C-alpha positions as CSV (number, residue, x, y, z in Angstrom):
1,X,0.0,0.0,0.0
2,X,1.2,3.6,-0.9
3,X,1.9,5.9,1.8
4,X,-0.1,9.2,2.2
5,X,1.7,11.9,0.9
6,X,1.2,14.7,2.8
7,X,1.4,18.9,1.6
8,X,5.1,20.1,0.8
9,X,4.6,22.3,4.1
10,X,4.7,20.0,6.5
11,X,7.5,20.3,8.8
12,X,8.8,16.5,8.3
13,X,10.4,18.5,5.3
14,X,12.6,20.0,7.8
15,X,14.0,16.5,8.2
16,X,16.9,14.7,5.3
17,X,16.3,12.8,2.7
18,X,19.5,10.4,4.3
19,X,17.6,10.2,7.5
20,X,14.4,9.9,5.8
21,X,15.6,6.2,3.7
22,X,18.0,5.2,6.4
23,X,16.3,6.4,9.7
24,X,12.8,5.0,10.1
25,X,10.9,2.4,11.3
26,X,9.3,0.5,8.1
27,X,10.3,-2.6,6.9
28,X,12.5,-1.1,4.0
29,X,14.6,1.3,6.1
30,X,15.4,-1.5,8.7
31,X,16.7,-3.9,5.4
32,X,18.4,-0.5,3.9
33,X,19.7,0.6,7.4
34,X,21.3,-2.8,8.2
35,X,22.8,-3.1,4.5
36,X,24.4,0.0,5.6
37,X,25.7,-1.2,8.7
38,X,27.2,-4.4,7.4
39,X,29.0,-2.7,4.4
40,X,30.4,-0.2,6.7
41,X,31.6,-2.4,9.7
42,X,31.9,-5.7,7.4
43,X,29.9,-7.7,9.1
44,X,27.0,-10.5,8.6
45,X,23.8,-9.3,10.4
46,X,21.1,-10.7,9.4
47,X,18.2,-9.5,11.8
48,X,17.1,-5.9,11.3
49,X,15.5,-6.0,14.0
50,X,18.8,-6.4,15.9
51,X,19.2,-3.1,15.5
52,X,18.1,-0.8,17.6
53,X,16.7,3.0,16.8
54,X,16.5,5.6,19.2
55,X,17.6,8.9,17.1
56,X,18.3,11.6,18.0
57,X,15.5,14.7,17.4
58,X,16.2,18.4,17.9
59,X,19.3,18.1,21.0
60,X,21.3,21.3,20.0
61,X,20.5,22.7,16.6
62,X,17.5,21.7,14.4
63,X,19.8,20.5,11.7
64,X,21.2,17.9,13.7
65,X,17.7,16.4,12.3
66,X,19.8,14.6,10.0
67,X,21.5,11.9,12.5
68,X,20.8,8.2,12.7
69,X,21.7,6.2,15.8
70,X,21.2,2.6,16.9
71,X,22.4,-0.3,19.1
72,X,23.1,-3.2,18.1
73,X,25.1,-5.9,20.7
74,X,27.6,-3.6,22.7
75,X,27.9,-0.6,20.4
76,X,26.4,2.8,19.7
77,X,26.3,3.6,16.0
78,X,25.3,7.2,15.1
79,X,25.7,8.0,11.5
80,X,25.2,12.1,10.5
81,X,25.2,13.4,6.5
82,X,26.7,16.8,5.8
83,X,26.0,19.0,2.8
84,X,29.4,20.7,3.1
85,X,32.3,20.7,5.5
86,X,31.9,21.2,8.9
87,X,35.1,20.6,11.1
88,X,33.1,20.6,14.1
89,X,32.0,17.7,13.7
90,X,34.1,15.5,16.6
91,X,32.3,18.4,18.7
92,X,28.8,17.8,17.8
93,X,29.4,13.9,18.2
94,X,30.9,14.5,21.4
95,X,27.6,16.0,22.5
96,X,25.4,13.7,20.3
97,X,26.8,10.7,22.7
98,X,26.7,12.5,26.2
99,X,22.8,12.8,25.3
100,X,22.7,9.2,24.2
101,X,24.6,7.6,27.2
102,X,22.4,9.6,29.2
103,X,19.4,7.5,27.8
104,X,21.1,4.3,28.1
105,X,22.4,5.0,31.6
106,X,18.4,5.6,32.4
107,X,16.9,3.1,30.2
108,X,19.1,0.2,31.8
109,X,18.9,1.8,35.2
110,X,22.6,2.2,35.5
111,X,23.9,3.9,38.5
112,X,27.3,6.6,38.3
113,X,28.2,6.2,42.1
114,X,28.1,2.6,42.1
115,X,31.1,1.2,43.7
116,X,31.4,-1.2,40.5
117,X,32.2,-0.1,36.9
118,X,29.1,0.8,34.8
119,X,30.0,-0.4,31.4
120,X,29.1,1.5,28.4
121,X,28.6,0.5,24.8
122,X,31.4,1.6,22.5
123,X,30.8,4.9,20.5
124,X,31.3,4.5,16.6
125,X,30.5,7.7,14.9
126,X,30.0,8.3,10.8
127,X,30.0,11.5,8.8
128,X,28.7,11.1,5.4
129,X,30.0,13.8,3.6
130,X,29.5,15.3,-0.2
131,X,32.9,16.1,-1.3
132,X,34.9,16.7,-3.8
133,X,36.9,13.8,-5.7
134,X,40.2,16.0,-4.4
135,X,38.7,14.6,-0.9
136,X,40.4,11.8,0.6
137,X,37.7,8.5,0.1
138,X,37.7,8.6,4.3
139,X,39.3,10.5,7.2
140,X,39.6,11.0,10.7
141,X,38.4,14.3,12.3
142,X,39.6,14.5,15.9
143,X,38.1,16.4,19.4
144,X,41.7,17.6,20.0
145,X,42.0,19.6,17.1
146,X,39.9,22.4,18.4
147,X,41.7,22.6,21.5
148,X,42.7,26.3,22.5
149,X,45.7,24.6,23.9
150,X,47.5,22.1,21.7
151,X,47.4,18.7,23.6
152,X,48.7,15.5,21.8
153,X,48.8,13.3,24.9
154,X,45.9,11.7,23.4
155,X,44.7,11.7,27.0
156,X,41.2,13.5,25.9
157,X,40.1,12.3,22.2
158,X,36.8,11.8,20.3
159,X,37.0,11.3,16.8
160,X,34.7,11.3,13.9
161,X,35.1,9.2,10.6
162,X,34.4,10.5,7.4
163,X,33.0,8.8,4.5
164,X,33.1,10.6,1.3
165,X,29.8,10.6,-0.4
166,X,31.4,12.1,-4.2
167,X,30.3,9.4,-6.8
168,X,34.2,8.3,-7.4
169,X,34.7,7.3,-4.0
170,X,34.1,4.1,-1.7
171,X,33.4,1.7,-5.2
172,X,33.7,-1.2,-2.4
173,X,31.1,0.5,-0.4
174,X,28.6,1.4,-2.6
175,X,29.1,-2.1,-4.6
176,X,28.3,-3.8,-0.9
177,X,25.4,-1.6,0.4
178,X,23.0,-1.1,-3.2
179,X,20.9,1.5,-1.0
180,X,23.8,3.9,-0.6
181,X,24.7,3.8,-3.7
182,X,21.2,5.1,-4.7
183,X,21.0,7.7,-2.8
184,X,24.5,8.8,-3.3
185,X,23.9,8.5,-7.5
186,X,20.3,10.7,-6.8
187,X,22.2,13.3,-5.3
188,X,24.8,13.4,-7.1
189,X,22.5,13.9,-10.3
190,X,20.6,16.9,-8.7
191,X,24.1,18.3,-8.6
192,X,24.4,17.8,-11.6
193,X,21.7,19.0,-13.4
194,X,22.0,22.4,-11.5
195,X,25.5,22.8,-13.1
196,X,23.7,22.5,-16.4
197,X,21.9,25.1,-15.6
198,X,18.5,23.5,-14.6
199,X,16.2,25.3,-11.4
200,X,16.4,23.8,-8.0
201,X,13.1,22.5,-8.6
202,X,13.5,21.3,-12.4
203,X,16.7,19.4,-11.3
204,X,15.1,17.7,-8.2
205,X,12.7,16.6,-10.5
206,X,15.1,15.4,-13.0
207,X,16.7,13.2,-10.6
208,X,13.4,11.9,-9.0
209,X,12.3,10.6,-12.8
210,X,15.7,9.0,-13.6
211,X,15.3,7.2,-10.0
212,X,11.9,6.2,-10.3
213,X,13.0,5.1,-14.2
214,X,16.0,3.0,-12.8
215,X,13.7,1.2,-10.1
216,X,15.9,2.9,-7.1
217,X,15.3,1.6,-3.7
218,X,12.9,-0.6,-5.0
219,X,10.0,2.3,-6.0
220,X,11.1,4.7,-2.9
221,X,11.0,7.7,-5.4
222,X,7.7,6.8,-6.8
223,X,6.2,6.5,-3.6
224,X,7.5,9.5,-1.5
225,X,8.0,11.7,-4.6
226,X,6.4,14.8,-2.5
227,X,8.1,14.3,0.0
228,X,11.7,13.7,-1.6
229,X,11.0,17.2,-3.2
230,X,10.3,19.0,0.2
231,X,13.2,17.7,1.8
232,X,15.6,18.0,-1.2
233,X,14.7,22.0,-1.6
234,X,14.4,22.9,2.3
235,X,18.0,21.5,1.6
236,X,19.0,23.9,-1.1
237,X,17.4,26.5,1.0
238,X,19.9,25.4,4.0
239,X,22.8,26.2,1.7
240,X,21.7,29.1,0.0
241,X,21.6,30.6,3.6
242,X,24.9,29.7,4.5
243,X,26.0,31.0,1.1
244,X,25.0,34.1,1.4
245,X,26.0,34.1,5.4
246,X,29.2,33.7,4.0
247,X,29.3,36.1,1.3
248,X,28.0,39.1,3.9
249,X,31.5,38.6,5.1
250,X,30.2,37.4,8.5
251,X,32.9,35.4,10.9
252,X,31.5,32.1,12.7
253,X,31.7,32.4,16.2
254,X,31.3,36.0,17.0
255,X,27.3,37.4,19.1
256,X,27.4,39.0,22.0
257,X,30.2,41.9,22.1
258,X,30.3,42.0,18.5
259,X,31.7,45.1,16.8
260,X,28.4,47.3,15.5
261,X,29.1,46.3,12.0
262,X,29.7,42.5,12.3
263,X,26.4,42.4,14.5
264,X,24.5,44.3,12.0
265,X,26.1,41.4,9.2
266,X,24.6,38.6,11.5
267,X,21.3,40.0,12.2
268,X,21.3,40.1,7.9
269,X,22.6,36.7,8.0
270,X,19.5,36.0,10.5
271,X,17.0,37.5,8.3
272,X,18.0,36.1,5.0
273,X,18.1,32.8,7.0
274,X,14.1,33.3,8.3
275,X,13.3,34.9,4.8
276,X,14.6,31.8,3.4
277,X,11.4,29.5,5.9
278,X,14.1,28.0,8.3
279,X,13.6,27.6,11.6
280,X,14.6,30.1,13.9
281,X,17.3,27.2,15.0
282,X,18.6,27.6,11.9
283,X,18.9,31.0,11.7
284,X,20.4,30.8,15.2
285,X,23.6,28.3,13.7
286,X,23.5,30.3,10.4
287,X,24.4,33.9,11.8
288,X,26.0,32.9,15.2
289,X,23.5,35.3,17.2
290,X,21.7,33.3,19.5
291,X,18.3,31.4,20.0
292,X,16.8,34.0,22.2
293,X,18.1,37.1,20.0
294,X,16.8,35.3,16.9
295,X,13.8,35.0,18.4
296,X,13.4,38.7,18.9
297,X,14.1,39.4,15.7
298,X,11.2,37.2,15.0
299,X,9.0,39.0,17.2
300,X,10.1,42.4,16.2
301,X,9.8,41.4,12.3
302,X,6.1,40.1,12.5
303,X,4.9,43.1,14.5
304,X,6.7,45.1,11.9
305,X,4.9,43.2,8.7
């Protein structure tokens, strides 16, 4: 039976298409999902149900929408898909698995001031990333990096590995995990058709028939063709946003005690963000001004309309 697809407003759209095939609970993401874990960790797991969801929604910016975790034996898995670079990203996972030890600590009823050990499952922490084919095929990122004091004793390290989602990379992966190759071929064919000019909406489109033409993920385009559409241009819209962010001159990091013209470039940044329908998260990790003074700018913009 066909799925109800629902108006291009609703704000599942906010979600990613990556998280949208590989993060749900129907019978096709579990097989999809544990395809993707095997090819990754090159295993033989033949249960999907042996794996375990309990992502992530909404814990620090709404764009972390986009992350997938699960446990399966006596790991957490949380896999995350970037649009561009973020070096960050040992950071965010960093934070990502305080939040989700949290829950397993509570779920299993684990105690911290025991006077025994409280054993954890191991962290194992994906970035799927679109690169370039100048990219390495996979990388480490590492916690220590960003350290305002260089420290190389290794004593404090989180790291995050990068797969690189460009079309001429991971051949073994793709070849071993037919959904990833998929989606990475869809993408990569929206990319494409924009450099040849085409609309963000004529090239989504594009892609969608050539998918639903090539049978990919078994029908998936056919069915959710709405909805693949949503999430592909609130996507576009994410990037426009930062593109522009970027070319306002603004510097990441910088709110309160800003100089008078770099606040005036983020509250732009901020407005071209929320002109653009994101969430006043968004515009929050877009511009580097915070929650609560985006949130004004809300307030002060729809009394102004």
């Amino acid at each position: 039976m066909e799925e109800k697809i629902t108006s291009l407003k609703n704000p599942e759209y906010k979600d990613r298409l990556f998280k949208f095939i590989f993060g749900r609970e129907t019978e096709e993401s579990k097989r999809w999902r544990l395809q993707l874990y095997n090819a990754l960790n090159g295993t033989h797991v033949t249960d999907p149900d042996e794996l375990k969801i309990n992502t992530i929604e909404n814990v620090i910016y709404i764009t972390m929408h986009n992350d997938i975790s699960f446990l399966v034996d006596s790991e957490i898995n949380l896999y995350e898909e970037q649009s561009s670079y973020n070096p960050n990203m040992p950071l965010r996972g960093f934070l990502y698995f305080a939040t989700l030890y949290q829950m397993y600590l509570k779920e299993n009823n684990k105690n911290l001031i025991s006077s025994s050990r409280v054993m954890i499952p191991t962290p194992r922490f994906y970035v799927f990333y679109h690169g370039r084919p100048t990219n390495p095929e996979r990388w480490k990122m590492k916690l220590s990096d960003s350290f305002l004091n260089p420290d190389n004793s290794g004593d404090f390290q989180w790291t995050a590995t990068v797969i690189n989602l460009h079309p001429d990379h991971n051949s073994a992966l793709n070849k071993n995990c037919t959904s990833l190759y998929h989606y990475v071929k869809f993408t990569s064919l929206i990319s494409e058709n924009r450099k040849s000019g085409m609309t963000k909406q004529e090239a989504i489109e594009k892609a969608i028939d050539y998918a639903v033409k090539k049978d990919f993920l078994e029908g998936f385009f056919k069915i959710h063709r709405a909805e693949v559409i949503g999430m592909c241009l609130t996507e576009f819209d994410e990037e426009e946003a930062k593109r522009i962010w970027h070319e306002d001159g603004y510097t990441e990091g910088l709110s309160k005690g800003l100089a008078e013209g770099e606040a005036k470039k983020a509250i732009e940044a901020a407005k071209n963000a929320l002109s653009l329908k994101l969430s006043p998260e968004q515009a929050a990790q877009i511009s580097g001004l915070s929650l609560e003074e985006v949130q004004k700018l809300v307030e002060n913009l729809e009394v102004n309309a």
